[in-house]
PDB file of C-alpha atoms in Angstrom:
ATOM      1  CA  MET A   1     -59.180-106.273-102.504  1.00  0.00           C
ATOM      2  CA  GLY A   2     -58.183-107.040 -98.969  1.00  0.00           C
ATOM      3  CA  MET A   3     -55.024-104.904 -99.326  1.00  0.00           C
ATOM      4  CA  LEU A   4     -57.085-102.004-100.541  1.00  0.00           C
ATOM      5  CA  LEU A   5     -59.489-102.176 -97.618  1.00  0.00           C
ATOM      6  CA  GLY A   6     -56.569-102.422 -95.160  1.00  0.00           C
ATOM      7  CA  ALA A   7     -54.871 -99.383 -96.662  1.00  0.00           C
ATOM      8  CA  THR A   8     -58.177 -97.390 -96.586  1.00  0.00           C
ATOM      9  CA  LEU A   9     -58.740 -98.399 -92.882  1.00  0.00           C
ATOM     10  CA  GLY A  10     -55.169 -97.468 -92.037  1.00  0.00           C
ATOM     11  CA  LEU A  11     -55.556 -94.052 -93.702  1.00  0.00           C
ATOM     12  CA  GLY A  12     -58.813 -93.411 -91.892  1.00  0.00           C
ATOM     13  CA  LEU A  13     -57.271 -94.291 -88.513  1.00  0.00           C
ATOM     14  CA  ALA A  14     -54.322 -92.008 -89.222  1.00  0.00           C
ATOM     15  CA  LEU A  15     -56.687 -89.135 -90.050  1.00  0.00           C
ATOM     16  CA  VAL A  16     -58.709 -89.702 -86.854  1.00  0.00           C
ATOM     17  CA  TRP A  17     -55.497 -89.771 -84.797  1.00  0.00           C
ATOM     18  CA  ASP A  18     -54.231 -86.644 -86.436  1.00  0.00           C
ATOM     19  CA  SER A  19     -57.492 -84.733 -85.652  1.00  0.00           C
ATOM     20  CA  PHE A  20     -56.848 -85.092 -81.841  1.00  0.00           C
ATOM     21  CA  TRP A  21     -53.715 -82.914 -82.101  1.00  0.00           C
ATOM     22  CA  PRO A  22     -54.288 -79.178 -82.392  1.00  0.00           C
ATOM     23  CA  ARG A  23     -52.549 -77.517 -85.305  1.00  0.00           C
ATOM     24  CA  ARG A  24     -50.228 -74.613 -84.557  1.00  0.00           C
ATOM     25  CA  PRO A  25     -50.806 -71.566 -86.738  1.00  0.00           C
ATOM     26  CA  ARG A  26     -47.751 -70.717 -88.766  1.00  0.00           C
ATOM     27  CA  ALA A  27     -46.177 -67.390 -88.061  1.00  0.00           C
ATOM     28  CA  ARG A  28     -46.268 -65.106 -91.008  1.00  0.00           C
ATOM     29  CA  VAL A  29     -42.743 -64.240 -92.071  1.00  0.00           C
ATOM     30  CA  THR A  30     -42.269 -60.772 -93.511  1.00  0.00           C
ATOM     31  CA  ARG A  31     -39.384 -60.771 -95.984  1.00  0.00           C
ATOM     32  CA  THR A  32     -37.551 -57.519 -96.816  1.00  0.00           C
ATOM     33  CA  THR A  33     -36.993 -57.250-100.467  1.00  0.00           C
ATOM     34  CA  TRP A  34     -34.068 -55.557-102.254  1.00  0.00           C
ATOM     35  CA  GLN A  35     -36.306 -52.691-103.212  1.00  0.00           C
ATOM     36  CA  ASP A  36     -37.396 -52.138 -99.593  1.00  0.00           C
ATOM     37  CA  ARG A  37     -33.825 -52.020 -98.374  1.00  0.00           C
ATOM     38  CA  VAL A  38     -32.781 -49.554-101.098  1.00  0.00           C
ATOM     39  CA  SER A  39     -35.839 -47.400-100.455  1.00  0.00           C
ATOM     40  CA  ASP A  40     -35.003 -47.328 -96.699  1.00  0.00           C
ATOM     41  CA  ASP A  41     -31.403 -46.294 -97.482  1.00  0.00           C
ATOM     42  CA  LEU A  42     -32.612 -43.512 -99.826  1.00  0.00           C
ATOM     43  CA  ALA A  43     -35.048 -42.242 -97.160  1.00  0.00           C
ATOM     44  CA  VAL A  44     -32.395 -42.301 -94.419  1.00  0.00           C
ATOM     45  CA  ALA A  45     -29.797 -40.630 -96.673  1.00  0.00           C
ATOM     46  CA  ARG A  46     -32.405 -37.988 -97.641  1.00  0.00           C
ATOM     47  CA  TRP A  47     -32.022 -38.533-101.300  1.00  0.00           C
ATOM     48  CA  SER A  48     -35.537 -37.255-101.912  1.00  0.00           C
ATOM     49  CA  GLY A  49     -37.004 -37.871-105.313  1.00  0.00           C
ATOM     50  CA  VAL A  50     -34.700 -40.813-106.101  1.00  0.00           C
ATOM     51  CA  THR A  51     -36.271 -44.237-106.550  1.00  0.00           C
ATOM     52  CA  PRO A  52     -34.493 -47.601-106.621  1.00  0.00           C
ATOM     53  CA  GLY A  53     -35.232 -47.916-110.342  1.00  0.00           C
ATOM     54  CA  GLY A  54     -33.953 -44.384-111.004  1.00  0.00           C
ATOM     55  CA  LEU A  55     -30.789 -45.143-109.087  1.00  0.00           C
ATOM     56  CA  VAL A  56     -30.219 -48.253-111.168  1.00  0.00           C
ATOM     57  CA  LEU A  57     -30.659 -46.305-114.382  1.00  0.00           C
ATOM     58  CA  ALA A  58     -28.323 -43.507-113.169  1.00  0.00           C
ATOM     59  CA  THR A  59     -25.605 -45.939-112.212  1.00  0.00           C
ATOM     60  CA  ALA A  60     -25.881 -47.765-115.515  1.00  0.00           C
ATOM     61  CA  ALA A  61     -25.596 -44.434-117.377  1.00  0.00           C
ATOM     62  CA  LEU A  62     -22.553 -43.455-115.312  1.00  0.00           C
ATOM     63  CA  GLY A  63     -20.889 -46.796-116.101  1.00  0.00           C
ATOM     64  CA  VAL A  64     -21.545 -46.404-119.816  1.00  0.00           C
ATOM     65  CA  VAL A  65     -20.252 -42.813-119.962  1.00  0.00           C
ATOM     66  CA  THR A  66     -17.135 -43.812-117.989  1.00  0.00           C
ATOM     67  CA  PHE A  67     -16.530 -46.766-120.320  1.00  0.00           C
ATOM     68  CA  VAL A  68     -16.811 -44.579-123.408  1.00  0.00           C
ATOM     69  CA  LEU A  69     -14.528 -41.910-122.050  1.00  0.00           C
ATOM     70  CA  THR A  70     -11.892 -44.366-120.813  1.00  0.00           C
ATOM     71  CA  ALA A  71     -11.974 -46.331-124.088  1.00  0.00           C
ATOM     72  CA  GLY A  72     -11.516 -43.067-125.971  1.00  0.00           C
ATOM     73  CA  LEU A  73      -8.497 -41.959-123.832  1.00  0.00           C
ATOM     74  CA  THR A  74      -6.720 -45.342-123.533  1.00  0.00           C
ATOM     75  CA  GLY A  75      -7.962 -47.345-126.489  1.00  0.00           C
ATOM     76  CA  VAL A  76      -7.951 -50.457-124.290  1.00  0.00           C
ATOM     77  CA  LEU A  77     -11.483 -51.910-124.046  1.00  0.00           C
ATOM     78  CA  PRO A  78     -10.860 -54.361-121.085  1.00  0.00           C
ATOM     79  CA  VAL A  79      -9.521 -51.533-118.947  1.00  0.00           C
ATOM     80  CA  ALA A  80     -12.396 -49.268-120.036  1.00  0.00           C
ATOM     81  CA  ALA A  81     -14.860 -51.977-119.050  1.00  0.00           C
ATOM     82  CA  ALA A  82     -13.229 -52.356-115.685  1.00  0.00           C
ATOM     83  CA  PHE A  83     -13.410 -48.633-114.919  1.00  0.00           C
ATOM     84  CA  GLY A  84     -16.972 -48.530-116.189  1.00  0.00           C
ATOM     85  CA  LEU A  85     -17.944 -51.229-113.664  1.00  0.00           C
ATOM     86  CA  ILE A  86     -16.127 -49.357-110.895  1.00  0.00           C
ATOM     87  CA  ALA A  87     -17.898 -46.105-111.751  1.00  0.00           C
ATOM     88  CA  SER A  88     -21.282 -47.845-111.757  1.00  0.00           C
ATOM     89  CA  GLY A  89     -20.661 -49.024-108.205  1.00  0.00           C
ATOM     90  CA  LEU A  90     -19.690 -45.616-106.840  1.00  0.00           C
ATOM     91  CA  PRO A  91     -23.282 -44.274-106.331  1.00  0.00           C
ATOM     92  CA  TRP A  92     -24.126 -47.425-104.321  1.00  0.00           C
ATOM     93  CA  ALA A  93     -21.039 -46.946-102.171  1.00  0.00           C
ATOM     94  CA  VAL A  94     -21.860 -43.286-101.575  1.00  0.00           C
ATOM     95  CA  LEU A  95     -25.465 -44.242-100.664  1.00  0.00           C
ATOM     96  CA  SER A  96     -24.384 -46.962 -98.301  1.00  0.00           C
ATOM     97  CA  GLY A  97     -21.858 -44.650 -96.549  1.00  0.00           C
ATOM     98  CA  THR A  98     -24.299 -41.756 -96.291  1.00  0.00           C
ATOM     99  CA  SER A  99     -27.119 -43.866 -94.920  1.00  0.00           C
ATOM    100  CA  ARG A 100     -24.760 -45.669 -92.451  1.00  0.00           C
ATOM    101  CA  ARG A 101     -23.395 -42.408 -91.026  1.00  0.00           C
ATOM    102  CA  ARG A 102     -26.868 -40.961 -90.660  1.00  0.00           C
ATOM    103  CA  ARG A 103     -28.172 -44.133 -88.954  1.00  0.00           C
ATOM    104  CA  SER A 104     -25.320 -43.743 -86.479  1.00  0.00           C
ATOM    105  CA  ARG A 105     -26.390 -40.176 -85.713  1.00  0.00           C
ATOM    106  CA  LEU A 106     -30.048 -41.284 -85.458  1.00  0.00           C
ATOM    107  CA  ARG A 107     -29.066 -44.007 -83.084  1.00  0.00           C
ATOM    108  CA  ASP A 108     -27.462 -41.473 -80.757  1.00  0.00           C
ATOM    109  CA  ALA A 109     -30.484 -39.109 -81.071  1.00  0.00           C
ATOM    110  CA  TRP A 110     -33.383 -41.581 -80.424  1.00  0.00           C
ATOM    111  CA  PRO A 111     -32.993 -41.894 -76.610  1.00  0.00           C
ATOM    112  CA  ASP A 112     -33.351 -38.136 -76.135  1.00  0.00           C
ATOM    113  CA  CYS A 113     -36.244 -38.128 -78.544  1.00  0.00           C
ATOM    114  CA  VAL A 114     -38.078 -40.823 -76.635  1.00  0.00           C
ATOM    115  CA  ASP A 115     -37.374 -38.960 -73.359  1.00  0.00           C
ATOM    116  CA  HIS A 116     -39.013 -35.767 -74.800  1.00  0.00           C
ATOM    117  CA  VAL A 117     -42.125 -37.785 -75.769  1.00  0.00           C
ATOM    118  CA  ALA A 118     -42.290 -39.433 -72.343  1.00  0.00           C
ATOM    119  CA  SER A 119     -41.921 -36.021 -70.630  1.00  0.00           C
ATOM    120  CA  GLY A 120     -44.712 -34.613 -72.774  1.00  0.00           C
ATOM    121  CA  VAL A 121     -46.965 -37.520 -71.945  1.00  0.00           C
ATOM    122  CA  ARG A 122     -46.197 -37.261 -68.291  1.00  0.00           C
ATOM    123  CA  ALA A 123     -47.014 -33.526 -68.400  1.00  0.00           C
ATOM    124  CA  GLY A 124     -50.490 -34.281 -69.862  1.00  0.00           C
ATOM    125  CA  MET A 125     -49.863 -33.357 -73.482  1.00  0.00           C
ATOM    126  CA  ALA A 126     -51.898 -35.009 -76.120  1.00  0.00           C
ATOM    127  CA  LEU A 127     -49.981 -37.513 -78.256  1.00  0.00           C
ATOM    128  CA  PRO A 128     -50.071 -35.385 -81.474  1.00  0.00           C
ATOM    129  CA  GLU A 129     -48.859 -32.367 -79.516  1.00  0.00           C
ATOM    130  CA  ALA A 130     -46.110 -34.407 -77.771  1.00  0.00           C
ATOM    131  CA  LEU A 131     -44.786 -35.501 -81.190  1.00  0.00           C
ATOM    132  CA  ALA A 132     -45.183 -32.129 -82.863  1.00  0.00           C
ATOM    133  CA  GLN A 133     -43.138 -30.345 -80.168  1.00  0.00           C
ATOM    134  CA  LEU A 134     -40.140 -32.475 -81.203  1.00  0.00           C
ATOM    135  CA  ALA A 135     -39.874 -30.309 -84.277  1.00  0.00           C
ATOM    136  CA  VAL A 136     -38.730 -27.455 -81.984  1.00  0.00           C
ATOM    137  CA  ARG A 137     -37.320 -29.187 -78.899  1.00  0.00           C
ATOM    138  CA  GLY A 138     -36.172 -32.521 -80.176  1.00  0.00           C
ATOM    139  CA  PRO A 139     -32.721 -33.579 -81.371  1.00  0.00           C
ATOM    140  CA  GLU A 140     -31.481 -31.583 -84.403  1.00  0.00           C
ATOM    141  CA  GLU A 141     -31.165 -34.738 -86.552  1.00  0.00           C
ATOM    142  CA  LEU A 142     -34.897 -35.610 -86.094  1.00  0.00           C
ATOM    143  CA  ARG A 143     -36.450 -32.187 -86.195  1.00  0.00           C
ATOM    144  CA  PRO A 144     -37.227 -32.109 -89.982  1.00  0.00           C
ATOM    145  CA  ALA A 145     -39.094 -35.449 -89.798  1.00  0.00           C
ATOM    146  CA  PHE A 146     -41.263 -34.328 -86.900  1.00  0.00           C
ATOM    147  CA  ALA A 147     -41.814 -30.998 -88.484  1.00  0.00           C
ATOM    148  CA  GLY A 148     -43.271 -32.900 -91.385  1.00  0.00           C
ATOM    149  CA  PHE A 149     -45.462 -34.841 -88.929  1.00  0.00           C
ATOM    150  CA  ALA A 150     -46.734 -31.551 -87.424  1.00  0.00           C
ATOM    151  CA  HIS A 151     -47.532 -30.218 -90.912  1.00  0.00           C
ATOM    152  CA  ASP A 152     -49.355 -33.387 -91.911  1.00  0.00           C
ATOM    153  CA  TYR A 153     -51.375 -33.431 -88.712  1.00  0.00           C
ATOM    154  CA  ARG A 154     -52.372 -29.760 -89.060  1.00  0.00           C
ATOM    155  CA  ALA A 155     -53.365 -30.324 -92.759  1.00  0.00           C
ATOM    156  CA  THR A 156     -55.352 -33.526 -92.210  1.00  0.00           C
ATOM    157  CA  GLY A 157     -56.192 -33.867 -88.517  1.00  0.00           C
ATOM    158  CA  ARG A 158     -55.699 -37.635 -88.917  1.00  0.00           C
ATOM    159  CA  PHE A 159     -53.265 -38.963 -86.374  1.00  0.00           C
ATOM    160  CA  HIS A 160     -52.833 -42.471 -87.851  1.00  0.00           C
ATOM    161  CA  VAL A 161     -52.191 -41.160 -91.400  1.00  0.00           C
ATOM    162  CA  SER A 162     -49.675 -38.722 -90.064  1.00  0.00           C
ATOM    163  CA  LEU A 163     -47.936 -41.542 -88.135  1.00  0.00           C
ATOM    164  CA  ASP A 164     -47.706 -43.634 -91.285  1.00  0.00           C
ATOM    165  CA  ALA A 165     -46.149 -40.756 -93.168  1.00  0.00           C
ATOM    166  CA  LEU A 166     -43.655 -40.251 -90.279  1.00  0.00           C
ATOM    167  CA  LYS A 167     -42.652 -43.913 -90.446  1.00  0.00           C
ATOM    168  CA  GLU A 168     -41.986 -43.720 -94.189  1.00  0.00           C
ATOM    169  CA  ARG A 169     -40.049 -40.463 -93.749  1.00  0.00           C
ATOM    170  CA  LEU A 170     -37.754 -41.904 -91.066  1.00  0.00           C
ATOM    171  CA  SER A 171     -37.546 -45.564 -92.354  1.00  0.00           C
ATOM    172  CA  ASP A 172     -36.017 -46.629 -89.079  1.00  0.00           C
ATOM    173  CA  PRO A 173     -36.717 -49.645 -86.814  1.00  0.00           C
ATOM    174  CA  VAL A 174     -36.771 -47.470 -83.711  1.00  0.00           C
ATOM    175  CA  ALA A 175     -39.281 -45.086 -85.321  1.00  0.00           C
ATOM    176  CA  ASP A 176     -41.487 -48.074 -86.095  1.00  0.00           C
ATOM    177  CA  ARG A 177     -41.461 -49.201 -82.529  1.00  0.00           C
ATOM    178  CA  LEU A 178     -42.186 -45.659 -81.189  1.00  0.00           C
ATOM    179  CA  VAL A 179     -44.930 -45.037 -83.695  1.00  0.00           C
ATOM    180  CA  GLU A 180     -46.705 -48.342 -83.016  1.00  0.00           C
ATOM    181  CA  SER A 181     -46.430 -47.828 -79.273  1.00  0.00           C
ATOM    182  CA  LEU A 182     -48.166 -44.421 -79.658  1.00  0.00           C
ATOM    183  CA  ARG A 183     -50.731 -45.832 -82.038  1.00  0.00           C
ATOM    184  CA  ILE A 184     -51.722 -48.532 -79.616  1.00  0.00           C
ATOM    185  CA  ALA A 185     -51.874 -46.041 -76.787  1.00  0.00           C
ATOM    186  CA  ARG A 186     -54.087 -43.846 -78.847  1.00  0.00           C
ATOM    187  CA  GLU A 187     -56.461 -46.685 -79.774  1.00  0.00           C
ATOM    188  CA  VAL A 188     -56.827 -48.558 -76.454  1.00  0.00           C
ATOM    189  CA  GLY A 189     -55.581 -45.980 -73.908  1.00  0.00           C
ATOM    190  CA  GLY A 190     -53.843 -47.009 -70.704  1.00  0.00           C
ATOM    191  CA  SER A 191     -51.571 -45.532 -68.134  1.00  0.00           C
ATOM    192  CA  ASP A 192     -48.461 -47.558 -68.909  1.00  0.00           C
ATOM    193  CA  LEU A 193     -47.256 -45.499 -71.883  1.00  0.00           C
ATOM    194  CA  GLY A 194     -44.840 -43.472 -69.817  1.00  0.00           C
ATOM    195  CA  VAL A 195     -43.256 -46.598 -68.408  1.00  0.00           C
ATOM    196  CA  VAL A 196     -43.006 -48.177 -71.807  1.00  0.00           C
ATOM    197  CA  LEU A 197     -41.277 -45.094 -73.290  1.00  0.00           C
ATOM    198  CA  ARG A 198     -38.822 -44.789 -70.394  1.00  0.00           C
ATOM    199  CA  THR A 199     -38.001 -48.500 -70.774  1.00  0.00           C
ATOM    200  CA  LEU A 200     -37.506 -48.029 -74.524  1.00  0.00           C
ATOM    201  CA  SER A 201     -35.246 -45.078 -73.898  1.00  0.00           C
ATOM    202  CA  SER A 202     -33.065 -46.994 -71.432  1.00  0.00           C
ATOM    203  CA  PHE A 203     -32.819 -49.939 -73.872  1.00  0.00           C
ATOM    204  CA  LEU A 204     -31.860 -47.625 -76.742  1.00  0.00           C
ATOM    205  CA  ARG A 205     -29.067 -46.018 -74.748  1.00  0.00           C
ATOM    206  CA  GLU A 206     -27.591 -49.388 -73.833  1.00  0.00           C
ATOM    207  CA  GLU A 207     -27.900 -50.602 -77.452  1.00  0.00           C
ATOM    208  CA  ALA A 208     -26.169 -47.386 -78.803  1.00  0.00           C
ATOM    209  CA  HIS A 209     -23.352 -47.738 -76.372  1.00  0.00           C
ATOM    210  CA  THR A 210     -22.766 -51.386 -77.188  1.00  0.00           C
ATOM    211  CA  ARG A 211     -22.994 -50.886 -80.936  1.00  0.00           C
ATOM    212  CA  SER A 212     -20.585 -47.954 -80.768  1.00  0.00           C
ATOM    213  CA  GLU A 213     -17.970 -50.119 -79.037  1.00  0.00           C
ATOM    214  CA  MET A 214     -18.472 -52.911 -81.599  1.00  0.00           C
ATOM    215  CA  GLU A 215     -18.153 -50.520 -84.502  1.00  0.00           C
ATOM    216  CA  ALA A 216     -14.969 -49.041 -83.096  1.00  0.00           C
ATOM    217  CA  ARG A 217     -13.402 -52.525 -82.912  1.00  0.00           C
ATOM    218  CA  GLN A 218     -14.717 -53.432 -86.370  1.00  0.00           C
ATOM    219  CA  SER A 219     -13.388 -50.260 -88.039  1.00  0.00           C
ATOM    220  CA  TRP A 220      -9.855 -51.659 -88.757  1.00  0.00           C
ATOM    221  CA  THR A 221     -11.461 -54.683 -90.618  1.00  0.00           C
ATOM    222  CA  VAL A 222     -13.581 -52.385 -92.704  1.00  0.00           C
ATOM    223  CA  ASN A 223     -10.719 -50.038 -93.526  1.00  0.00           C
ATOM    224  CA  ALA A 224      -8.420 -52.967 -94.407  1.00  0.00           C
ATOM    225  CA  ALA A 225     -11.052 -54.415 -96.703  1.00  0.00           C
ATOM    226  CA  ARG A 226     -11.585 -51.070 -98.489  1.00  0.00           C
ATOM    227  CA  LEU A 227      -7.873 -50.563 -98.977  1.00  0.00           C
ATOM    228  CA  GLY A 228      -7.390 -54.082-100.265  1.00  0.00           C
ATOM    229  CA  LEU A 229     -10.250 -53.535-102.771  1.00  0.00           C
ATOM    230  CA  ALA A 230      -9.095 -50.124-103.996  1.00  0.00           C
ATOM    231  CA  ALA A 231      -5.307 -50.588-104.163  1.00  0.00           C
ATOM    232  CA  PRO A 232      -5.042 -52.697-107.391  1.00  0.00           C
ATOM    233  CA  TRP A 233      -7.346 -50.379-109.324  1.00  0.00           C
ATOM    234  CA  ILE A 234      -5.531 -47.276-108.111  1.00  0.00           C
ATOM    235  CA  VAL A 235      -2.255 -48.769-109.470  1.00  0.00           C
ATOM    236  CA  LEU A 236      -4.137 -49.533-112.743  1.00  0.00           C
ATOM    237  CA  ALA A 237      -5.334 -45.973-113.000  1.00  0.00           C
ATOM    238  CA  MET A 238      -1.757 -44.714-112.440  1.00  0.00           C
ATOM    239  CA  LEU A 239      -0.502 -47.021-115.183  1.00  0.00           C
ATOM    240  CA  ALA A 240      -3.046 -45.442-117.520  1.00  0.00           C
ATOM    241  CA  THR A 241      -1.108 -42.152-117.246  1.00  0.00           C
ATOM    242  CA  ARG A 242       2.092 -43.766-118.609  1.00  0.00           C
ATOM    243  CA  GLY A 243       1.526 -43.936-122.386  1.00  0.00           C
ATOM    244  CA  ASP A 244       1.426 -47.537-123.637  1.00  0.00           C
ATOM    245  CA  SER A 245       1.668 -49.206-120.217  1.00  0.00           C
ATOM    246  CA  LEU A 246      -1.872 -50.626-120.653  1.00  0.00           C
ATOM    247  CA  ALA A 247      -1.120 -52.283-124.057  1.00  0.00           C
ATOM    248  CA  ALA A 248      -0.583 -55.584-122.333  1.00  0.00           C
ATOM    249  CA  TYR A 249      -4.220 -55.693-121.236  1.00  0.00           C
ATOM    250  CA  ASN A 250      -5.482 -55.227-124.774  1.00  0.00           C
ATOM    251  CA  SER A 251      -5.544 -58.945-125.365  1.00  0.00           C
ATOM    252  CA  THR A 252      -7.459 -62.011-124.270  1.00  0.00           C
ATOM    253  CA  THR A 253      -4.856 -62.841-121.625  1.00  0.00           C
ATOM    254  CA  GLY A 254      -4.893 -59.259-120.337  1.00  0.00           C
ATOM    255  CA  ALA A 255      -8.680 -59.265-120.163  1.00  0.00           C
ATOM    256  CA  LEU A 256      -8.577 -62.544-118.276  1.00  0.00           C
ATOM    257  CA  VAL A 257      -6.113 -61.103-115.783  1.00  0.00           C
ATOM    258  CA  LEU A 258      -8.439 -58.135-115.152  1.00  0.00           C
ATOM    259  CA  VAL A 259     -11.457 -60.392-114.746  1.00  0.00           C
ATOM    260  CA  LEU A 260      -9.685 -62.668-112.304  1.00  0.00           C
ATOM    261  CA  GLY A 261      -8.266 -59.753-110.416  1.00  0.00           C
ATOM    262  CA  GLY A 262     -11.684 -58.210-110.112  1.00  0.00           C
ATOM    263  CA  LEU A 263     -13.234 -61.417-108.847  1.00  0.00           C
ATOM    264  CA  VAL A 264     -10.495 -61.916-106.273  1.00  0.00           C
ATOM    265  CA  SER A 265     -10.742 -58.284-105.116  1.00  0.00           C
ATOM    266  CA  VAL A 266     -14.510 -58.259-104.782  1.00  0.00           C
ATOM    267  CA  GLY A 267     -14.604 -61.761-103.247  1.00  0.00           C
ATOM    268  CA  ALA A 268     -12.004 -60.884-100.587  1.00  0.00           C
ATOM    269  CA  TYR A 269     -13.775 -57.602 -99.874  1.00  0.00           C
ATOM    270  CA  LEU A 270     -17.152 -59.307 -99.457  1.00  0.00           C
ATOM    271  CA  LEU A 271     -15.655 -62.023 -97.296  1.00  0.00           C
ATOM    272  CA  MET A 272     -13.944 -59.585 -94.869  1.00  0.00           C
ATOM    273  CA  MET A 273     -17.072 -57.417 -94.674  1.00  0.00           C
ATOM    274  CA  ARG A 274     -19.141 -60.572 -94.016  1.00  0.00           C
ATOM    275  CA  LEU A 275     -16.824 -61.727 -91.221  1.00  0.00           C
ATOM    276  CA  GLY A 276     -16.803 -58.286 -89.575  1.00  0.00           C
ATOM    277  CA  ARG A 277     -20.448 -57.522 -90.124  1.00  0.00           C
ATOM    278  CA  ILE A 278     -22.588 -56.259 -87.260  1.00  0.00           C
ATOM    279  CA  PRO A 279     -26.248 -57.326 -87.586  1.00  0.00           C
ATOM    280  CA  GLN A 280     -28.555 -54.489 -88.363  1.00  0.00           C
ATOM    281  CA  ALA A 281     -32.050 -54.215 -86.890  1.00  0.00           C
ATOM    282  CA  GLU A 282     -34.793 -55.095 -89.332  1.00  0.00           C
ATOM    283  CA  ARG A 283     -37.964 -53.105 -89.866  1.00  0.00           C
ATOM    284  CA  VAL A 284     -40.424 -55.763 -88.756  1.00  0.00           C
ATOM    285  CA  LEU A 285     -43.205 -53.210 -88.089  1.00  0.00           C
ATOM    286  CA  ARG A 286     -43.378 -51.591 -91.528  1.00  0.00           C
TER     287      ARG A 286
END
C-alpha cells in the first residue's frame, strides 16, 4: 500500500512540474505525395488531360504491347519481358525530361515576370490588371498561363479563385510565392509590395545563375549515367537482329543473367543520379 501511495504521489508531482513548462506547438509538416509530384510534372510539361492514373495505365499498356510484339518476333520470353519493362519506362523518362527542360526555361523567365508585376504595381495598376498584362507583355513561356488568369478573372471577377487556378496551371514554387504575396497584399494592403517583388526578382536571378552553373557541371554525370544504363540494352537489341543469337537467354540461366544485369544497370544509374542530384524547390505553398 505504501509503494502505491508513493508512486501516486510521485506521478502527481511530475505532472505538476510538467505543467510549469509551456508546450511548443508542433509545426505541421506538409508531405508531397507521389501523385502530387506526377501531377506537377504533367502540368509543367503541358500534358493537358493526362492524369497520374491514366499515365500508369498507358505505360502498362505500352509495356504489354511491346512484350507481345517482341515475344512474337524473337520467341524469347525473358528478352521480351526485358524490353516490355524498358518500354513501360519510356513515357516516364519523356515526362521527366520535358518537365525538367520547361522548368529550366521557367526559371529564366520568372525574374522578368516579377519585374513586370513590380513595374505595374509601381505605376498604380490594380493587382488583377498587373497580372493580366503579362499575357501580352510578359515572357513568352509564361504568357499562356497568365492569359488563362485574365480569362478566369473576366469570367468570374473573383481574384482569389483566379489566383488558385493560376497556381494549379503553373505548378511551380516561384508561382506559389508570387501568388501568395499578391494575395496577402490584396487582403491586408500595404506599401511594401513593390519592395518585396524587387527583392524576390533579385533572389530569383541569383538562384537561376547559381543553378545553371551547377547543372552545367552536373551534366557529365547525368550523361554518363544514361549511357551506362542504355548501352547493355542497345547491344541486346542489336543481338536480336542476328537470328538465333538470343537463344542463350531462353533458359533459366539466361533469364537470371538478364535480371541481374537489369538490377545492376538500374542500381548504378540511380546511384549516380543520386550522387549528382541538385535539390529541387518544393511547393510548400500549395
